[in-house]
Short mmCIF file of C-alpha atoms in Angstrom, two decimals:
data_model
loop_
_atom_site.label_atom_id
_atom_site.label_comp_id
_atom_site.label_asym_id
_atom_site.label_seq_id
_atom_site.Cartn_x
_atom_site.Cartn_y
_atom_site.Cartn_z
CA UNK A 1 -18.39 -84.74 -15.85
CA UNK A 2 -17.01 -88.09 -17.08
CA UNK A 3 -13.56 -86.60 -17.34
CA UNK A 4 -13.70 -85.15 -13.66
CA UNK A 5 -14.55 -89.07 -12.55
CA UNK A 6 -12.32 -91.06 -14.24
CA UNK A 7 -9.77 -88.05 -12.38
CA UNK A 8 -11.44 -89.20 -9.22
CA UNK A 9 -11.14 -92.78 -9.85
CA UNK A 10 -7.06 -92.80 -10.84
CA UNK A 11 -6.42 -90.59 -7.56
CA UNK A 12 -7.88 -92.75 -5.59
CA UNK A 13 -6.50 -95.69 -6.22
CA UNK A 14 -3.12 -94.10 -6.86
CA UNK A 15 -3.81 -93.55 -2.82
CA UNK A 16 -4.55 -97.13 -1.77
CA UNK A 17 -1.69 -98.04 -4.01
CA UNK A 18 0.57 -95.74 -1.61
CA UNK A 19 -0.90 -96.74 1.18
CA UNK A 20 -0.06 -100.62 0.53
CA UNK A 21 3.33 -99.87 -0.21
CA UNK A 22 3.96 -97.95 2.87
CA UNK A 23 2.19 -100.47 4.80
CA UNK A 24 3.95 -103.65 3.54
CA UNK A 25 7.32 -102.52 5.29
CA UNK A 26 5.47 -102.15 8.36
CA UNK A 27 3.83 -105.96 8.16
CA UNK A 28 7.11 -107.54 6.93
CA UNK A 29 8.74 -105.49 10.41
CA UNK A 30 5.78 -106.43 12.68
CA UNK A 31 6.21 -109.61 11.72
CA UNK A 32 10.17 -109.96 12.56
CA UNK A 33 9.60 -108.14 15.95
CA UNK A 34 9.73 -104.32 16.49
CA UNK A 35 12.65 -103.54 18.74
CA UNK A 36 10.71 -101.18 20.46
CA UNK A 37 8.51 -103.86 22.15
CA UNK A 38 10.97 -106.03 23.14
CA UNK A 39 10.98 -107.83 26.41
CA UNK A 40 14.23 -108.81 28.62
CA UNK A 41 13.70 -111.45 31.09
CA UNK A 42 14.94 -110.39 34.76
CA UNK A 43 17.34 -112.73 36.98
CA UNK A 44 14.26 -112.55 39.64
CA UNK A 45 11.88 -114.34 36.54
CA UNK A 46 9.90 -111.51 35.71
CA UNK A 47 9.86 -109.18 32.81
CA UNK A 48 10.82 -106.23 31.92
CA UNK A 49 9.46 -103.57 28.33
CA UNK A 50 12.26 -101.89 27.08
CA UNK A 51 12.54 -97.96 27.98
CA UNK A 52 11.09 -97.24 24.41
CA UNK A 53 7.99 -99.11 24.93
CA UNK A 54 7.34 -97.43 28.87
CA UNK A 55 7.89 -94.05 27.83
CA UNK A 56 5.30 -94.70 25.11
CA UNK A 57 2.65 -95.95 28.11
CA UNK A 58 3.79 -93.03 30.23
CA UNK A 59 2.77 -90.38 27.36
CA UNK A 60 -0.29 -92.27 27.22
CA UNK A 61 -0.73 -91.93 31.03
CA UNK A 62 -0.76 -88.02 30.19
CA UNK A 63 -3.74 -88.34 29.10
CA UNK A 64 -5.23 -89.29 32.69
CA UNK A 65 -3.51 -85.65 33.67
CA UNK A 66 -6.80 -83.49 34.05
CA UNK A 67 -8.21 -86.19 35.93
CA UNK A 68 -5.07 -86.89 38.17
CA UNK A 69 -4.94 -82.85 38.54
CA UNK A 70 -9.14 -82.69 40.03
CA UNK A 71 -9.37 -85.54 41.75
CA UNK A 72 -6.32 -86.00 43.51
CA UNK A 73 -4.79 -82.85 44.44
CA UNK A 74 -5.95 -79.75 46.28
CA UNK A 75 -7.39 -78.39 43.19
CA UNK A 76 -10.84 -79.20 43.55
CA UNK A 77 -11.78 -77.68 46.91
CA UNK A 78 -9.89 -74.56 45.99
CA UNK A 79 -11.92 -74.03 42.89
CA UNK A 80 -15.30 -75.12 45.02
CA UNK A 81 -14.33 -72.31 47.33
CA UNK A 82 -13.26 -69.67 45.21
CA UNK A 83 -16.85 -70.00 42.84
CA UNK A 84 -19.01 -70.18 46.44
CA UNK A 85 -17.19 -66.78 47.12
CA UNK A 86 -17.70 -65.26 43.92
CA UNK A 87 -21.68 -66.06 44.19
CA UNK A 88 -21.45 -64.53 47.68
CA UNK A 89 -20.17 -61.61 46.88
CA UNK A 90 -22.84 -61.25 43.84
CA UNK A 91 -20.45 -60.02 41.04
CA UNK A 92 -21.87 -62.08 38.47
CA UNK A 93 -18.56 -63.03 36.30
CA UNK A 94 -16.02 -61.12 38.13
CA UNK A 95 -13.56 -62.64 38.51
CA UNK A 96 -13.88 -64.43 35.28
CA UNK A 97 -13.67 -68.20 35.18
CA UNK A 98 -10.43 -68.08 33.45
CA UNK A 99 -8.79 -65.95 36.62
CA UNK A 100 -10.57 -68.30 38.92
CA UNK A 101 -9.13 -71.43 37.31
CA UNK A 102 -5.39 -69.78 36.37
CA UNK A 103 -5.38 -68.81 40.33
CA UNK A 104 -6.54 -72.32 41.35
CA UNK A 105 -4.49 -73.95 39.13
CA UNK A 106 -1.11 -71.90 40.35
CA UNK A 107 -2.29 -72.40 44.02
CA UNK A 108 -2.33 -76.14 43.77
CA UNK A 109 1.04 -75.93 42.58
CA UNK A 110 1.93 -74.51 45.32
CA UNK A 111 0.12 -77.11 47.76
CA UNK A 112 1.29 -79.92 46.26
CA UNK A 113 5.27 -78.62 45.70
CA UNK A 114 6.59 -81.02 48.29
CA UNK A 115 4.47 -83.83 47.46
CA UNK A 116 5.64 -83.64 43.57
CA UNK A 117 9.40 -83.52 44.68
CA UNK A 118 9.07 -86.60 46.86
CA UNK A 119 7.35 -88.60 43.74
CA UNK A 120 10.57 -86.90 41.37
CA UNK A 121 12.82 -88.17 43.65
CA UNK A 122 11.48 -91.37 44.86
CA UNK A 123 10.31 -93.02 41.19
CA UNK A 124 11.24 -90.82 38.25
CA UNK A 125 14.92 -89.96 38.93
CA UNK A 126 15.60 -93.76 40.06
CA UNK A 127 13.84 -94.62 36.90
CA UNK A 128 15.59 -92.65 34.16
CA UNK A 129 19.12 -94.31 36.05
CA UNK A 130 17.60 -97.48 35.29
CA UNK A 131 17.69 -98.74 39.12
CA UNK A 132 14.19 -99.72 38.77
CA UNK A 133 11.31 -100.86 36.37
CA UNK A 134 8.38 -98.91 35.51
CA UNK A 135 6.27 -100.87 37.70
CA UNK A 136 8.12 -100.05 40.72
CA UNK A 137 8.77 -96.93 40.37
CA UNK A 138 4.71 -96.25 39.67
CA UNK A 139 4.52 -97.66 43.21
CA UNK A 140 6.87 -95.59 44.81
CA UNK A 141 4.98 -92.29 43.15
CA UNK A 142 2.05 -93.28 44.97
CA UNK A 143 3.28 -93.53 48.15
CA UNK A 144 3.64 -89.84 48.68
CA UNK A 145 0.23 -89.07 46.71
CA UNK A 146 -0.98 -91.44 49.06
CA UNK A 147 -0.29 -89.89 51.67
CA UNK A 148 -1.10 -86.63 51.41
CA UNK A 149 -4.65 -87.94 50.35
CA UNK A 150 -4.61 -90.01 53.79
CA UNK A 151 -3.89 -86.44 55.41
CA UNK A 152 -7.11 -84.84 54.17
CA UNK A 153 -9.38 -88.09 54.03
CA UNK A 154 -11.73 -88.43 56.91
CA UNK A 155 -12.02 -92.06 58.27
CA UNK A 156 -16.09 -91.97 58.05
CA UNK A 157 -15.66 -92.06 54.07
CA UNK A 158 -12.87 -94.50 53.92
CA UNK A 159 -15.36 -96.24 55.86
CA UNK A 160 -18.44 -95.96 53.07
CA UNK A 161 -16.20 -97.20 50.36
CA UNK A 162 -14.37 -100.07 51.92
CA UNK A 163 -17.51 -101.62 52.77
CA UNK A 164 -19.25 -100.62 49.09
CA UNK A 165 -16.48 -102.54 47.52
CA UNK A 166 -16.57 -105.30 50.45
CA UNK A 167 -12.60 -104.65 51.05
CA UNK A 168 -11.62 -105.37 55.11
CA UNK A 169 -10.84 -102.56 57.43
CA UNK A 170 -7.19 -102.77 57.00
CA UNK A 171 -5.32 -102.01 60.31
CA UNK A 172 -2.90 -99.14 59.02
CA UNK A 173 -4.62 -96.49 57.33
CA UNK A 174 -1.68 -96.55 55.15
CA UNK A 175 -2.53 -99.90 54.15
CA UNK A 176 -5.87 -98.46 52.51
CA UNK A 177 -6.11 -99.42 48.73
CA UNK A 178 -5.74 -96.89 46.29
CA UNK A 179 -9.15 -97.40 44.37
CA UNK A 180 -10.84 -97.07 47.79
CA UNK A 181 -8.83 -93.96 48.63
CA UNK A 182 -9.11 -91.84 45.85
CA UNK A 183 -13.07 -91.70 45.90
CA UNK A 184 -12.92 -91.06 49.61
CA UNK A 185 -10.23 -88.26 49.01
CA UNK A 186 -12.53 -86.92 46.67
CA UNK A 187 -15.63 -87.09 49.09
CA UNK A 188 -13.70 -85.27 51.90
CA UNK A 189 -12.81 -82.49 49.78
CA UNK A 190 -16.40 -81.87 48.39
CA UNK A 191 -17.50 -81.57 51.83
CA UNK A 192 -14.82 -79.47 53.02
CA UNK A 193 -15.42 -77.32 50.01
CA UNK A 194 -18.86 -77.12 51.04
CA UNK A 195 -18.23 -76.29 54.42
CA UNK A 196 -15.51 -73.66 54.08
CA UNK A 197 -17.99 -72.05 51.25
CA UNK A 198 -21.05 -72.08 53.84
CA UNK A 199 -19.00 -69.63 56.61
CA UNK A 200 -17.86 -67.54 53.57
CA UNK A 201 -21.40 -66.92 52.97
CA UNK A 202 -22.48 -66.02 56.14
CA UNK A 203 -20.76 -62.28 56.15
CA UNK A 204 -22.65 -61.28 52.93
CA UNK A 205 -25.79 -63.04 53.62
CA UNK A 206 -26.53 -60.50 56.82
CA UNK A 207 -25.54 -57.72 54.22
CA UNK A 208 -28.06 -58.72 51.91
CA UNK A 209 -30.47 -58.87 54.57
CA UNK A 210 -29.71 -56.11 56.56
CA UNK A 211 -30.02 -53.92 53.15
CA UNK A 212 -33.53 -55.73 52.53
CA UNK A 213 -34.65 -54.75 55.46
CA UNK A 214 -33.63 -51.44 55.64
CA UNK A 215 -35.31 -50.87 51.94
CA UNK A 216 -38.50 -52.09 52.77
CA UNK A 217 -38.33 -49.76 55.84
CA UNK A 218 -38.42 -46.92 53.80
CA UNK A 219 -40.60 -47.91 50.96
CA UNK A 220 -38.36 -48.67 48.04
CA UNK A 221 -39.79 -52.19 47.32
CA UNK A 222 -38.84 -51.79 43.61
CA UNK A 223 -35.47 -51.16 44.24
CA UNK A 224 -32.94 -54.51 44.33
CA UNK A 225 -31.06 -55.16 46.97
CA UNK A 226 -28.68 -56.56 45.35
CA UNK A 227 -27.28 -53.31 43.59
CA UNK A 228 -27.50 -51.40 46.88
CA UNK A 229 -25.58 -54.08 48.89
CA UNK A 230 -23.09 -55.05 46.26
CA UNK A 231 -20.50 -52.31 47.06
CA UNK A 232 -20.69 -52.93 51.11
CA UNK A 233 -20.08 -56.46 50.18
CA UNK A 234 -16.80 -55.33 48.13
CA UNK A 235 -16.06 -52.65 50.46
CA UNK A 236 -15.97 -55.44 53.38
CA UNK A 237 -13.67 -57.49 51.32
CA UNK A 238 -11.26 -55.36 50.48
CA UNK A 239 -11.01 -53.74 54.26
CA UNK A 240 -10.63 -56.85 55.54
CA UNK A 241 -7.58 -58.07 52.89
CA UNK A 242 -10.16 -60.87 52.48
CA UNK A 243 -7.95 -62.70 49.26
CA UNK A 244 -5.13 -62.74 51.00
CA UNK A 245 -7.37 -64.61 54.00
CA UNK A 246 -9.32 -66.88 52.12
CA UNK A 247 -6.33 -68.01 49.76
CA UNK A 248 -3.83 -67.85 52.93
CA UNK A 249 -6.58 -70.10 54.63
CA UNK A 250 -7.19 -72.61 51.74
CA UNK A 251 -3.35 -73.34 51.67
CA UNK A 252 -2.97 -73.53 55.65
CA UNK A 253 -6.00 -76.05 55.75
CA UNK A 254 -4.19 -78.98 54.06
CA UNK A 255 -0.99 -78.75 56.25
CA UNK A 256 -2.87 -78.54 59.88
#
């Protein structure tokens, strides 16, 4: 037992030993200036990071990708949508969550195409040519996110937000700030969502109660519904191409 502690011990310290070593290189560069986080002063008096030190912020900015992809693209009130129409129809887990997301996910892609080339061509490709800082070209990729938000925002909830965050009515809507439109954005598209989901329902829901009623008629009160109207409900569906109308209507309703 003593031996196996003293063994401890050694290896231990053998690693803080290593770990000063390595470290003291680091210090003695720090404190001469790491040419990655240089700055270069611009003829207009500002300042400019050198390219090593924004593409290190911009892989940090990945992070903020899940949250860029729900809350401001078309993502959200196709994935709304698609789980409202899998409760109507009453299949439980079919289609699975992973199919529902995959097919969201692919759909937005498709939604958003044109916006994503205007951003590549308007900030990134002047960027990596150097023709403009990181800072500007940030601004010119949200000027066509911006406006495809604008598109699908309605003016009642730009309303609620510029006056919770006391901001005047500007008098462009393109002049709207982009803390103020992005919760909007996201308001609109919960209650489209909601409202797209509700006349979805409304097919099956007279199913399910024209079944009921037609059970009770005859008797069979111990009988579910539910199992008796499930394949009318998929039989409707399918006769009516219904996937190719719900996801051909979820694309069409953000370029009306």
């Amino acid at each position: 037992m003593p031996q196996t502690l003293n063994r401890l011990c050694s290896a231990s310290w053998r690693l803080v030993l290593t770990s000063v070593m390595l470290l003291v290189p680091a210090v003695a560069t720090a404190q001469s200036g790491l040419p990655a986080l240089t700055m270069t002063a611009e003829q207009g008096g500002g300042e400019t990071w050198s390219v090593s030190f924004q593409v290190l912020v911009l892989m940090t900015m990945l992070t903020l990708l899940p949250a860029f992809l729900l809350m401001m693209t078309s993502f959200a009130r196709i994935t709304i949508v698609l789980a409202i129409l899998r409760t109507a129809l009453g299949t439980q887990q079919t289609p699975s969550n992973q199919i529902l997301l995959g097919l969201a996910l692919f759909l937005t892609l498709f939604i958003m195409q044109p916006v994503f080339v205007d951003v590549y061509q308007r900030s990134v490709v002047p960027w990596m040519a150097d023709e403009m800082n990181m800072a500007t070209a940030m601004k010119a990729a949200a000027e066509p996110l911006s406006g495809f938000m604008l598109n699908q925002t309605r003016d009642s909830d730009l309303q609620l937000y510029l006056d919770l965050s006391d901001t005047a009515s500007p008098v462009n809507r393109a002049e709207v700030p982009f803390h103020v439109l992005v919760p909007a954005f996201v308001t609109s598209e919960l209650k489209t969502a909601f409202q797209i989901g509700f006349l979805l329902f409304i097919p099956f829901l007279i199913i399910d109660l024209v079944v009921a009623s037609v059970l009770m008629s005859m008797g069979m009160m111990m009988l579910s519904p539910l199992i008796i109207s499930l394949p009318f409900k998929l039989m409707l569906f399918v006769l009516v191409d219904g996937w190719a109308l719900v996801l051909g209507t979820l694309a069409g309703s953000f370029y009306q």
